[in-house]
Tab-separated table of C-alpha atoms in Angstrom:
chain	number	residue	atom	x	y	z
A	73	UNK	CA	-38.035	4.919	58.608
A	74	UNK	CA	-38.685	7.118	55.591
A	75	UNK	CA	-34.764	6.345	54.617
A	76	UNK	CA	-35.258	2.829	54.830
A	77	UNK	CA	-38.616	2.842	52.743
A	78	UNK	CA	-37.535	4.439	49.876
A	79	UNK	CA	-34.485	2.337	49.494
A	80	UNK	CA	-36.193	-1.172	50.044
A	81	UNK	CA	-34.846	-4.274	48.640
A	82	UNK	CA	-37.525	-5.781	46.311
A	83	UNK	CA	-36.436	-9.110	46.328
A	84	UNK	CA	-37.385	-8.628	50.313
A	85	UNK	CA	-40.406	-7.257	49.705
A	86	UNK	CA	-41.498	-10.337	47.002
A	87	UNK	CA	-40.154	-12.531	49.604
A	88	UNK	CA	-38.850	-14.725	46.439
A	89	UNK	CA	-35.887	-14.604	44.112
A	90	UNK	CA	-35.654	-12.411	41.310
A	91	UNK	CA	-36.476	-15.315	39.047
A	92	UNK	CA	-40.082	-15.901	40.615
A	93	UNK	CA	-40.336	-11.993	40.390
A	94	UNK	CA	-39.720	-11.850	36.810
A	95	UNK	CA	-41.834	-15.682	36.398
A	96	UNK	CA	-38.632	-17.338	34.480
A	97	UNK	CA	-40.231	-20.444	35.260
A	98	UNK	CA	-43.845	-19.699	34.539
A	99	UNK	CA	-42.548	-19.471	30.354
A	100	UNK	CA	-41.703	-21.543	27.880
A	101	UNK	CA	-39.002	-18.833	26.907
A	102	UNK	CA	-37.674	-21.297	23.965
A	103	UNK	CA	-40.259	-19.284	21.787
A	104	UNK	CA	-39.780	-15.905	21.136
A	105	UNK	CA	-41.821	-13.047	22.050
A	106	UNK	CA	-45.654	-13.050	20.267
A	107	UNK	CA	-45.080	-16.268	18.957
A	108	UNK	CA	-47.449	-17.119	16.318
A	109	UNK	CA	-48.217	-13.463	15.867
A	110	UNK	CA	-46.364	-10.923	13.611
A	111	UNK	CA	-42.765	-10.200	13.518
A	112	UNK	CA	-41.171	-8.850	16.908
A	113	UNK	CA	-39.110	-5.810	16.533
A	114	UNK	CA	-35.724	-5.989	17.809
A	115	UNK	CA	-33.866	-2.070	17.656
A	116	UNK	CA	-29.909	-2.260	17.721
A	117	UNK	CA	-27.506	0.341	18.575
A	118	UNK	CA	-23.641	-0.030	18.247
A	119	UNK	CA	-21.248	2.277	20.203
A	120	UNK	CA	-17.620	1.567	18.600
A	121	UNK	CA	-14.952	1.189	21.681
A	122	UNK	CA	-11.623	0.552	18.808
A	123	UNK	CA	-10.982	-0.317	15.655
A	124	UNK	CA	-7.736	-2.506	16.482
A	125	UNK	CA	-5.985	-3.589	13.522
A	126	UNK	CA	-6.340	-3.716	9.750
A	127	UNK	CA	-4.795	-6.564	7.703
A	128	UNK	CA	-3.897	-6.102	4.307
A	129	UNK	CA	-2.367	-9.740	3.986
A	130	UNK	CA	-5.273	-11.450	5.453
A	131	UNK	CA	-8.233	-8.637	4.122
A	132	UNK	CA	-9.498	-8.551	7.307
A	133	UNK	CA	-9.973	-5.875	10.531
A	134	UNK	CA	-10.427	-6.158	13.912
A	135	UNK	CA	-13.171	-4.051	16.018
A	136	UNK	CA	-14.282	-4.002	19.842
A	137	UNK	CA	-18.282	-2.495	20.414
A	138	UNK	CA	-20.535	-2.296	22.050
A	139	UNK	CA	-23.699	-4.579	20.944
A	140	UNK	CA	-27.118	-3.408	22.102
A	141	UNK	CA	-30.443	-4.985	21.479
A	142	UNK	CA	-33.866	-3.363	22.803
A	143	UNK	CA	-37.394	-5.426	22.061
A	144	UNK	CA	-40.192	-5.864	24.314
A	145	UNK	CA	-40.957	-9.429	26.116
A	146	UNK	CA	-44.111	-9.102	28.301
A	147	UNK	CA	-43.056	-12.667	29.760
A	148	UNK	CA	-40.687	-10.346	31.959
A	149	UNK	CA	-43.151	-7.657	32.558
A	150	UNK	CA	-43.507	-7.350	36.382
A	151	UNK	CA	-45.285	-5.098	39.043
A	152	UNK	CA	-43.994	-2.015	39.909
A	153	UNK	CA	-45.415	1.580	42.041
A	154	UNK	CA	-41.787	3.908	41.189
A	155	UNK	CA	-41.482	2.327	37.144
A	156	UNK	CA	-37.800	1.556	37.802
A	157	UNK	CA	-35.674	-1.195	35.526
A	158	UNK	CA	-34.155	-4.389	37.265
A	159	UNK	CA	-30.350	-5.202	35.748
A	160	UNK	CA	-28.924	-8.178	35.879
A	161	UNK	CA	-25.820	-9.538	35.078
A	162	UNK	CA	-25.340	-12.197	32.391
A	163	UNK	CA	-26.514	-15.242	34.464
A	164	UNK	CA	-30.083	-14.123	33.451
A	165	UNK	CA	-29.506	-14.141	29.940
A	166	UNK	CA	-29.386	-17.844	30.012
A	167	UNK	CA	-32.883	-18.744	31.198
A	168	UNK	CA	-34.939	-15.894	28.613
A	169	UNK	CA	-34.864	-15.651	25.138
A	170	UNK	CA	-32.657	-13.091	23.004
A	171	UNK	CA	-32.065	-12.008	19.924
A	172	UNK	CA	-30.007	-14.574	17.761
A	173	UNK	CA	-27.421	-12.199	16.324
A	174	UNK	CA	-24.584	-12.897	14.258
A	175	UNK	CA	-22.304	-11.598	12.667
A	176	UNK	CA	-22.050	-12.289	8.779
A	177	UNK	CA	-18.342	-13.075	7.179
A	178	UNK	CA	-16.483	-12.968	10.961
A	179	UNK	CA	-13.785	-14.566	11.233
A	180	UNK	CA	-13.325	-14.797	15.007
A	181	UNK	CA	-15.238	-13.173	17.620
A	182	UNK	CA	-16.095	-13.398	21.309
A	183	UNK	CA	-17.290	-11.955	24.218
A	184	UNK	CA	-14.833	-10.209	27.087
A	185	UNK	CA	-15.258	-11.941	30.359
A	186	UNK	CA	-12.740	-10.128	32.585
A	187	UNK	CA	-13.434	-10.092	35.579
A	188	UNK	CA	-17.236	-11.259	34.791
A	189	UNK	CA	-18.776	-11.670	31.294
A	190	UNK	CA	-19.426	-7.985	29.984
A	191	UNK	CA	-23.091	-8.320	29.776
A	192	UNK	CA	-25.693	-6.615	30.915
A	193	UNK	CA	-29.544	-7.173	31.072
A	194	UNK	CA	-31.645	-4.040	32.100
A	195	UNK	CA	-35.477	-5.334	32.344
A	196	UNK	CA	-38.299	-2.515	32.728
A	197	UNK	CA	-41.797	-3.277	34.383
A	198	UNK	CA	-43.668	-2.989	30.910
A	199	UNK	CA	-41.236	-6.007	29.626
A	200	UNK	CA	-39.084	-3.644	27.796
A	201	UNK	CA	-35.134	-5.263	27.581
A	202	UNK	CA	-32.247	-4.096	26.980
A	203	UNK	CA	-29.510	-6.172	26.540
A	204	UNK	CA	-25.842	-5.529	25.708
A	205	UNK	CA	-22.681	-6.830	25.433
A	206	UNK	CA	-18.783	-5.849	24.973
A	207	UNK	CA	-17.669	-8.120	22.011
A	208	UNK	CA	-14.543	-8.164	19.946
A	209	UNK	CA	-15.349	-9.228	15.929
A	210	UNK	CA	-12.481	-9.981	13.459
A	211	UNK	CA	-14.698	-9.858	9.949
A	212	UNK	CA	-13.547	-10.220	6.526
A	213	UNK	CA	-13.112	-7.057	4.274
A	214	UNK	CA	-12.776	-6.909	0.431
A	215	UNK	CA	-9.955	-4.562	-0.384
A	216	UNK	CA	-9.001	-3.271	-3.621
A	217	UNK	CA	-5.496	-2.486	-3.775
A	218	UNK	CA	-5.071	-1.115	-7.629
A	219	UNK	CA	-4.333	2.254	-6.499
A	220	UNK	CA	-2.367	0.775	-3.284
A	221	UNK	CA	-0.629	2.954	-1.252
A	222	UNK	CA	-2.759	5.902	-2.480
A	223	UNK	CA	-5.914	4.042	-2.449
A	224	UNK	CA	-9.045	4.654	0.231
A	225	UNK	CA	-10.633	1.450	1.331
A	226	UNK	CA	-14.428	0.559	2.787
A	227	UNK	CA	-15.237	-2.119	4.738
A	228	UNK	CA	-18.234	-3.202	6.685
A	229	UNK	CA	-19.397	-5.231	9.938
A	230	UNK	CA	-22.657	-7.354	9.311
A	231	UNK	CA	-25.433	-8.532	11.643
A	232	UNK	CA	-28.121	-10.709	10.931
A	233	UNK	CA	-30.455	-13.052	12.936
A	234	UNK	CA	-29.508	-16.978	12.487
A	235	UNK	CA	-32.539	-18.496	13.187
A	236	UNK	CA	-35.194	-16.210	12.350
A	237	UNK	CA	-36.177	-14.877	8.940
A	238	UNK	CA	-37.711	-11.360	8.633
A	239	UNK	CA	-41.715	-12.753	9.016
A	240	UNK	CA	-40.405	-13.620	12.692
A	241	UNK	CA	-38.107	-10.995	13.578
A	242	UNK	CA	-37.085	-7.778	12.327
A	243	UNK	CA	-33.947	-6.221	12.897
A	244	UNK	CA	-33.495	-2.247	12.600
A	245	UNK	CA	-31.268	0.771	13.508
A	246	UNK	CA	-33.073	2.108	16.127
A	247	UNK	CA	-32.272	5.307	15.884
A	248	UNK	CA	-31.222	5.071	12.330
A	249	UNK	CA	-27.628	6.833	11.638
A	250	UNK	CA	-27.752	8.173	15.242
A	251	UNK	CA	-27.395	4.585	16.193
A	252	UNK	CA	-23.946	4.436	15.308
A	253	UNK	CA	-21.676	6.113	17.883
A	254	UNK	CA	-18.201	5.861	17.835
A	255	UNK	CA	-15.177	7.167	20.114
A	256	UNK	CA	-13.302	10.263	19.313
A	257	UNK	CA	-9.670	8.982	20.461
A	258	UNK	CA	-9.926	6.228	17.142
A	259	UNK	CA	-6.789	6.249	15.476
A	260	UNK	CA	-5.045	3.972	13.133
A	261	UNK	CA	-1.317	4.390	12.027
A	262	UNK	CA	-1.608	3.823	8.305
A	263	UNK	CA	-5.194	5.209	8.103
A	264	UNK	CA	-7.256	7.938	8.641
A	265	UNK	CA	-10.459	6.974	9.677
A	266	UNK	CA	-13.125	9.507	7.305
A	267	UNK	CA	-16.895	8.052	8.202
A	268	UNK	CA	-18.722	5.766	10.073
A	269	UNK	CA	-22.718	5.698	8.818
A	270	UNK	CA	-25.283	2.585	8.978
A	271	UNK	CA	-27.173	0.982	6.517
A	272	UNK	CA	-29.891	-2.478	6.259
A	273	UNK	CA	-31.281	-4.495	3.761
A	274	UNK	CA	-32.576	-8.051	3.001
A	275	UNK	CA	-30.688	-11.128	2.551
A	276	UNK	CA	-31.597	-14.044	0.778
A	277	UNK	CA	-30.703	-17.620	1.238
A	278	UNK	CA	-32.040	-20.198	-0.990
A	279	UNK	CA	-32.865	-22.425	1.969
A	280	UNK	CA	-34.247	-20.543	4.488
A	281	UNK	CA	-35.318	-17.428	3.209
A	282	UNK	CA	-35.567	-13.801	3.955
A	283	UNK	CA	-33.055	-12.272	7.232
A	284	UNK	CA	-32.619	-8.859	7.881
A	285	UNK	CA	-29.251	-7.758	7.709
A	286	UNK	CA	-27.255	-4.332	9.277
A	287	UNK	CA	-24.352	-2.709	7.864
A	288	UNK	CA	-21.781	-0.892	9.666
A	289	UNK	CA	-20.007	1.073	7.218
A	290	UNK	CA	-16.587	2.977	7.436
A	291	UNK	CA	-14.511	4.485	4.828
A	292	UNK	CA	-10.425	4.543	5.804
A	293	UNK	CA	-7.998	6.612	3.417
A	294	UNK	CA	-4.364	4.886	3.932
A	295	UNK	CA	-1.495	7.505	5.023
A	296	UNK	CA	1.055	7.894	2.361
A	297	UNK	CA	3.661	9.495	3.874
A	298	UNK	CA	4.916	6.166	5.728
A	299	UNK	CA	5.376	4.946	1.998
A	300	UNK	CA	6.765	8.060	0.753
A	301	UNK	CA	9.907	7.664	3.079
A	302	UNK	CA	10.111	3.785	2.661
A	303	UNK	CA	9.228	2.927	-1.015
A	304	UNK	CA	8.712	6.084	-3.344
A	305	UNK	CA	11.997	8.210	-1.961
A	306	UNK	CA	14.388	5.125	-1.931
A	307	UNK	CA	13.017	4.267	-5.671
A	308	UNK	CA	13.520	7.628	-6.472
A	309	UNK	CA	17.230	8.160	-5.504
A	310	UNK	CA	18.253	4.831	-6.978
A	311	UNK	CA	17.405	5.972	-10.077
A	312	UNK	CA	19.126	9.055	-9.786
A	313	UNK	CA	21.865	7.544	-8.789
A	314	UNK	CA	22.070	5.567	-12.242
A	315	UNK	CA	22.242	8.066	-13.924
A	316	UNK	CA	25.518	9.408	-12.459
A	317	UNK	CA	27.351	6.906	-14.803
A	318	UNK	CA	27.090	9.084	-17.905
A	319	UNK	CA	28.903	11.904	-16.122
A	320	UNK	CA	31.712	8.636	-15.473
A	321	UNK	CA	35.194	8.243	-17.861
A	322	UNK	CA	33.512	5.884	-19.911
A	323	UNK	CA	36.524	3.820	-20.099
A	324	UNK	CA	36.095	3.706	-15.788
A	325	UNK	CA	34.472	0.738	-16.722
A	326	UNK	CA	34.790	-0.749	-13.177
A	327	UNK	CA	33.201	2.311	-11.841
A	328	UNK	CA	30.480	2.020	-14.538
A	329	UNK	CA	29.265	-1.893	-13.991
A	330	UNK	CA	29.693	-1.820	-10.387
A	331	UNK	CA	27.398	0.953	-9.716
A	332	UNK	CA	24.711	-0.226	-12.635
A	333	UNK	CA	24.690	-3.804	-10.752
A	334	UNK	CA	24.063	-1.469	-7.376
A	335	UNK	CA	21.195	0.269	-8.468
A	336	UNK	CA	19.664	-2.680	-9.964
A	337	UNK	CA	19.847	-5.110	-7.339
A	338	UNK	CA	18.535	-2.256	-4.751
A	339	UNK	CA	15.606	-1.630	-6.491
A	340	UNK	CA	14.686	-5.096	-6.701
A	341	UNK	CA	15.469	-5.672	-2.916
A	342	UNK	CA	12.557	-2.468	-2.926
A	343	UNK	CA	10.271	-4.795	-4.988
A	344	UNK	CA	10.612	-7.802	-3.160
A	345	UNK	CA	9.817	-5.813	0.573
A	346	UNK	CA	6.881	-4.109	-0.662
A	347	UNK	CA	5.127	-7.055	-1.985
A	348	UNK	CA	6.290	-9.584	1.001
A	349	UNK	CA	3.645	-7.167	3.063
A	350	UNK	CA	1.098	-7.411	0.423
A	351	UNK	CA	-1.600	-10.064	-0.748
A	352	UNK	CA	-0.722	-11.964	-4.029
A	353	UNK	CA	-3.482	-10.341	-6.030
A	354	UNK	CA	-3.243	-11.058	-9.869
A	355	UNK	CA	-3.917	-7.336	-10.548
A	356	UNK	CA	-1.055	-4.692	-10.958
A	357	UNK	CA	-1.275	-1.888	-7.816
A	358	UNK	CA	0.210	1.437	-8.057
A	359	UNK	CA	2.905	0.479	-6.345
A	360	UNK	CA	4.240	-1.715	-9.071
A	361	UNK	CA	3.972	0.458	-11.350
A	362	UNK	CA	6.108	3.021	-9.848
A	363	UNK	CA	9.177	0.708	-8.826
A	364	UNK	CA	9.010	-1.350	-11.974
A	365	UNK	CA	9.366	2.329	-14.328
A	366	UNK	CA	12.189	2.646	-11.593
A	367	UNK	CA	13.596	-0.380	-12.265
A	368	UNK	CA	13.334	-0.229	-16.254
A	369	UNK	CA	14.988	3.066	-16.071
A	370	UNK	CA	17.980	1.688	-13.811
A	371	UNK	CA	17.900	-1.220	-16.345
A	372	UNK	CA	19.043	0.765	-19.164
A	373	UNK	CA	21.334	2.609	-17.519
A	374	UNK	CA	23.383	-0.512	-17.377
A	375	UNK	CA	22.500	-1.200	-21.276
A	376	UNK	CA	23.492	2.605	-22.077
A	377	UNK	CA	26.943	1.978	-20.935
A	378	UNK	CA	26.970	-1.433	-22.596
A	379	UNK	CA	26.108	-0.140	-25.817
A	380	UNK	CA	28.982	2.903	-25.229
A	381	UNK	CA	31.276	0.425	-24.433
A	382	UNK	CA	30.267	-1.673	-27.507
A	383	UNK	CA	30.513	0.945	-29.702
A	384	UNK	CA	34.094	2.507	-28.472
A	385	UNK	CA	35.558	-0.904	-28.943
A	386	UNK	CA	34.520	-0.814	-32.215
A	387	UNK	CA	36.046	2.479	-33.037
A	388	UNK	CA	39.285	2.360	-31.219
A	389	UNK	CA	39.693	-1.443	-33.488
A	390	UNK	CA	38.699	0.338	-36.831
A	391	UNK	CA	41.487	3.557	-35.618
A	392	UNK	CA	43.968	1.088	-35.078
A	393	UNK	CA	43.801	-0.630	-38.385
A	394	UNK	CA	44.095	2.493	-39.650
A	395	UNK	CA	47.309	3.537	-37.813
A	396	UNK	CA	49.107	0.057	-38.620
A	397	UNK	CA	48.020	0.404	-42.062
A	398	UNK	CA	50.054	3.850	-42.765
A	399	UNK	CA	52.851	3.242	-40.198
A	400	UNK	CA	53.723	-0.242	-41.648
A	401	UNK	CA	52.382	-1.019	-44.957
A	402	UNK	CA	53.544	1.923	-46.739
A	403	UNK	CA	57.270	0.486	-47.099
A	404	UNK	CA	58.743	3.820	-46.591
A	405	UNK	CA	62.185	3.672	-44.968
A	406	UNK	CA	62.205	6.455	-42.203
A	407	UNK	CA	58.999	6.863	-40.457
A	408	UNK	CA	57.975	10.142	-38.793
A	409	UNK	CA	55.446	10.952	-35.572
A	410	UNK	CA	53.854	13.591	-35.066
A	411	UNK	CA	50.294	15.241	-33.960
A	412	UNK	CA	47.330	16.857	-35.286
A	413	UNK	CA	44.348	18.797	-33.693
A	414	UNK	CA	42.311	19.164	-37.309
A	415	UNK	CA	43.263	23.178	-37.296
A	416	UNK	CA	46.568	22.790	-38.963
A	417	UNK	CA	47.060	23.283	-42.400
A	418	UNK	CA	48.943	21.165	-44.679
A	419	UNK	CA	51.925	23.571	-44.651
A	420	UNK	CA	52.160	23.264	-40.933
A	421	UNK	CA	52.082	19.696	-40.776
A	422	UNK	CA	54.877	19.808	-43.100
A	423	UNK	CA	57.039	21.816	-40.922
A	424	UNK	CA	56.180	19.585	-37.897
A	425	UNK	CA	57.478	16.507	-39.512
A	426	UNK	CA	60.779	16.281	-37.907
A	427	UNK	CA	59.529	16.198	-34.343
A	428	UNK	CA	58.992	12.457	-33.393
A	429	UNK	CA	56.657	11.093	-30.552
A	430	UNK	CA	58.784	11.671	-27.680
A	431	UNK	CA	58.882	15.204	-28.254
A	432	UNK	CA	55.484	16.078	-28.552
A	433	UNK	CA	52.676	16.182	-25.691
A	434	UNK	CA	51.685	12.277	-24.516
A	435	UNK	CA	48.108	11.709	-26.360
A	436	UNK	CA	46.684	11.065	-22.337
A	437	UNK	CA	47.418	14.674	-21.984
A	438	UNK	CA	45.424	16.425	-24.817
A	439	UNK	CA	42.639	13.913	-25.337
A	440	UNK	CA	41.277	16.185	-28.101
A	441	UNK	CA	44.347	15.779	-30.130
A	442	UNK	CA	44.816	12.611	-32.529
A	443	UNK	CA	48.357	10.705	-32.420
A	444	UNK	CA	49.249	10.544	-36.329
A	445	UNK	CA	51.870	8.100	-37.627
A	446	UNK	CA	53.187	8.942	-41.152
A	447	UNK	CA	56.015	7.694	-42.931
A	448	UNK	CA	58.148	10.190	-44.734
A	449	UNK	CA	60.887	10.093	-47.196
A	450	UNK	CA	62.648	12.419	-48.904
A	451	UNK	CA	62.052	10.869	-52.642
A	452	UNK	CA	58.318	10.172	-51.682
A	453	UNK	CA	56.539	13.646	-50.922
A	454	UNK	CA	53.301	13.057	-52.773
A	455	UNK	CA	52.968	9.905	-50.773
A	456	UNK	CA	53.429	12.320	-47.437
A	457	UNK	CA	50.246	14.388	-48.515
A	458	UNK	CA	48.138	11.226	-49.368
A	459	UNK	CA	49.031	9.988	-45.520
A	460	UNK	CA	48.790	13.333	-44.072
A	461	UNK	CA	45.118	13.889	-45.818
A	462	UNK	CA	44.011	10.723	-44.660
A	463	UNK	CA	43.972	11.111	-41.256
A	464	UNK	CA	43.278	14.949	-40.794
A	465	UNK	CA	39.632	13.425	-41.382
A	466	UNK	CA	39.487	10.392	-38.501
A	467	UNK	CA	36.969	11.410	-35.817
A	468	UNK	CA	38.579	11.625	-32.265
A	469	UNK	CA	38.016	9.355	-29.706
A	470	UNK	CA	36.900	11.568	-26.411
A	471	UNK	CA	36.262	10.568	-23.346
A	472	UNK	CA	32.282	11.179	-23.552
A	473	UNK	CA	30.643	9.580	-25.769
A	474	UNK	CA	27.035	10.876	-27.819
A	475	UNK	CA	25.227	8.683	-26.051
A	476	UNK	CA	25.916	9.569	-22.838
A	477	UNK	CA	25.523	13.343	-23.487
A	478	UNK	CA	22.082	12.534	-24.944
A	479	UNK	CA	21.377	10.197	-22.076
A	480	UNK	CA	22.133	13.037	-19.081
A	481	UNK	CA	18.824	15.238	-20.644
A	482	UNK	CA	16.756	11.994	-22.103
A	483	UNK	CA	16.703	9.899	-19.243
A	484	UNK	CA	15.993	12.626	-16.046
A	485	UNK	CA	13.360	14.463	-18.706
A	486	UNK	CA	11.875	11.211	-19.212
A	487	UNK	CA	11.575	10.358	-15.619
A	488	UNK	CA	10.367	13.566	-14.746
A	489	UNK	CA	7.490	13.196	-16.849
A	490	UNK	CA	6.696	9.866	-15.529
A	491	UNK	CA	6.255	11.095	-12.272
A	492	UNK	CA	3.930	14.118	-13.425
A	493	UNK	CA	1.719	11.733	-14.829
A	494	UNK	CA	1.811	9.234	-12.144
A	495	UNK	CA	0.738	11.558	-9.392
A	496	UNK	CA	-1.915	13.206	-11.525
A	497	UNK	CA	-3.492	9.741	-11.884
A	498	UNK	CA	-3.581	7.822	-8.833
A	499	UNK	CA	-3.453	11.120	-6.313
């Protein structure tokens, strides 16, 4: 029937298998195409299925494709009245020759054979061949992490022929950039993927010679918001939170440690996280940079308060001198207390010599005020005005000291600028 003609088996027709009507075994197909002759031409085309994974730790990526060769073998050329291909599957590919491809700098890579191998071998009657194959390539890829997290990185796939050099094959895009295709629903979760494109060039090995060699280039720019939330925020607020210690009682000095030691050892907990997930490169990345300012800045937080502390001590020792000094070593026989805010005159002091200590307001209660001992007698008064005049003049000890009010606008306005230069740099 008409039905029956058009959709004849072949193999029927030849009365032979589809070896004997390709002639597999009338070849030597150990040599390649035109052996002898010039270079064959083998065209590739890559269709990119995923790019799986990127390592930072190991500087590598993961990526599934599909690998196409095309090159003409007339060896396989065969008779034919409608000019339709033959595909087999990839017990074929075993008996011809292929292309030798590699791929340069891979680390691992293989072919998927679920539920069969995932090849295919489409032969047309002129001996054109197309063979392809689903493969899964972990290659190596240099990464430069000096502006890491806010850095873009570009990485390549390379394939090359292992045997022959380029006087016995050569190896091209065949449809140049075109030849490149990759899937719209790629995705990475720290990176956005920004260009695919192809180039090729020549390879040298002392040994052997001249190989063509094809690039598949891509370009990823890392996400930064991941790192905003988990590194740059957390940095951030720590060292805000130092500085809350110079609006503290600086004789809270409880408070004052415990929260400098707090902030410190958070930050460095930061450090060590960040850099667990990272190579050990001997360069400094943006990164470090950021968290180690951080860390500085927490740093002298603490010192701040110890050098407040420092220096109180050393006033309140030099005001209590003082106060022995004119209570006891005067000699006088009746001693008077009383207390003096700098705006009395010497008149008024006078007249407030009979009150003692227990009369007037505790010195916890006006912390402005200065508790003045001075020992009075009624045959002594010029003695009186020489204590009285001596310490209208001691400073006060407050509860804030200098430093810290200088620290509250020195340290945020310091920070602040940090931060307007670091983004202007590395963003």
């Amino acid at each position: 029937s008409h039905i029956f003609k058009k959709n004849r088996d072949l193999t029927k027709a030849w009365r032979g298998k589809t070896e004997q009507l390709l002639r597999v075994n009338e070849h030597d197909f150990t040599m390649r195409p035109a052996f002898g002759g010039p270079a064959i031409p083998v065209g590739v085309d890559v269709q990119v299925e995923s790019l799986d994974s990127i390592s930072e730790v190991d500087m590598d990526f993961t990526m599934t494709l599909y690998l196409r060769h095309y090159w003409k073998d007339e060896r396989l050329s065969f008779p034919s009245t409608n000019n339709k291909s033959m595909t087999f599957d990839g017990r074929l590919v075993k008996k011809i020759w292929v292309p030798d491809v590699f791929f340069v700098h891979s680390k691992r890579s293989f072919i998927h054979d679920t539920t069969t191998d995932n090849i295919m071998l489409r032969v047309f009657p002129d001996g054109h061949v197309l063979y392809s194959m689903r493969v899964t390539v972990t290659a190596m890829c240099n990464m430069d992490f000096s502006h890491f997290p806010l850095d873009s990185q570009t990485c390549s796939l390379e394939l090359e022929s292992y045997a022959y050099t380029d006087e016995d094959l050569m190896l091209y895009w065949k449809n140049g950039n075109e030849s490149l295709k990759t899937d719209e629903k790629i995705s990475l979760s720290q990176f956005l993927i920004q260009k695919f494109h192809t180039t090729s060039r020549l390879a040298f090995y002392s040994s052997t010679g001249w190989y063509n060699r094809l690039y598949i280039n891509f370009t990823l720019r890392r996400h930064i918001f991941f790192f905003l939330l988990q590194t740059y925020f957390p940095a951030t607020l720590m060292v805000m939170l130092s500085w809350v210690s110079f609006w503290i009682d600086r004789r809270a000095v409880p408070a004052r440690v415990s929260l400098g030691i707090t902030t410190v050892l958070t930050m460095s907990t930061i450090i060590t996280g960040v850099n667990a997930s990272m190579p050990r490169v001997s360069y400094i990345k943006a990164v470090d940079i950021y968290l180690w300012v951080s860390f500085v800045f927490v740093f002298l937080s603490v010192l701040e308060y110890a050098a407040v502390n420092y220096l109180t001590t050393v006033q309140e020792r030099k005001e209590r001198k003082l106060r022995e000094r004119f209570s006891c070593s005067c000699g006088m026989p009746h001693s008077k207390t009383m207390m003096l805010d700098g705006n009395y005159s010497e008149s008024d002091a006078n007249s407030l010599a009979g009150y003692t200590r227990n009369q007037m307001v505790p010195e916890e209660e006006k912390p402005e005020k200065m508790v003045v001992h001075l020992a009075m007698s009624n045959g002594s008064n010029s003695s009186r005005k020489r204590g009285l005049k001596g310490h209208v003049g001691l400073r006060i000890i407050q509860n804030t000291h200098a430093i810290d009010k200088y620290s509250r606008l020195i340290f945020p306005g310091t920070y602040i600028f940090f931060n307007l230069i670091y983004w202007s740099v590395f963003s």
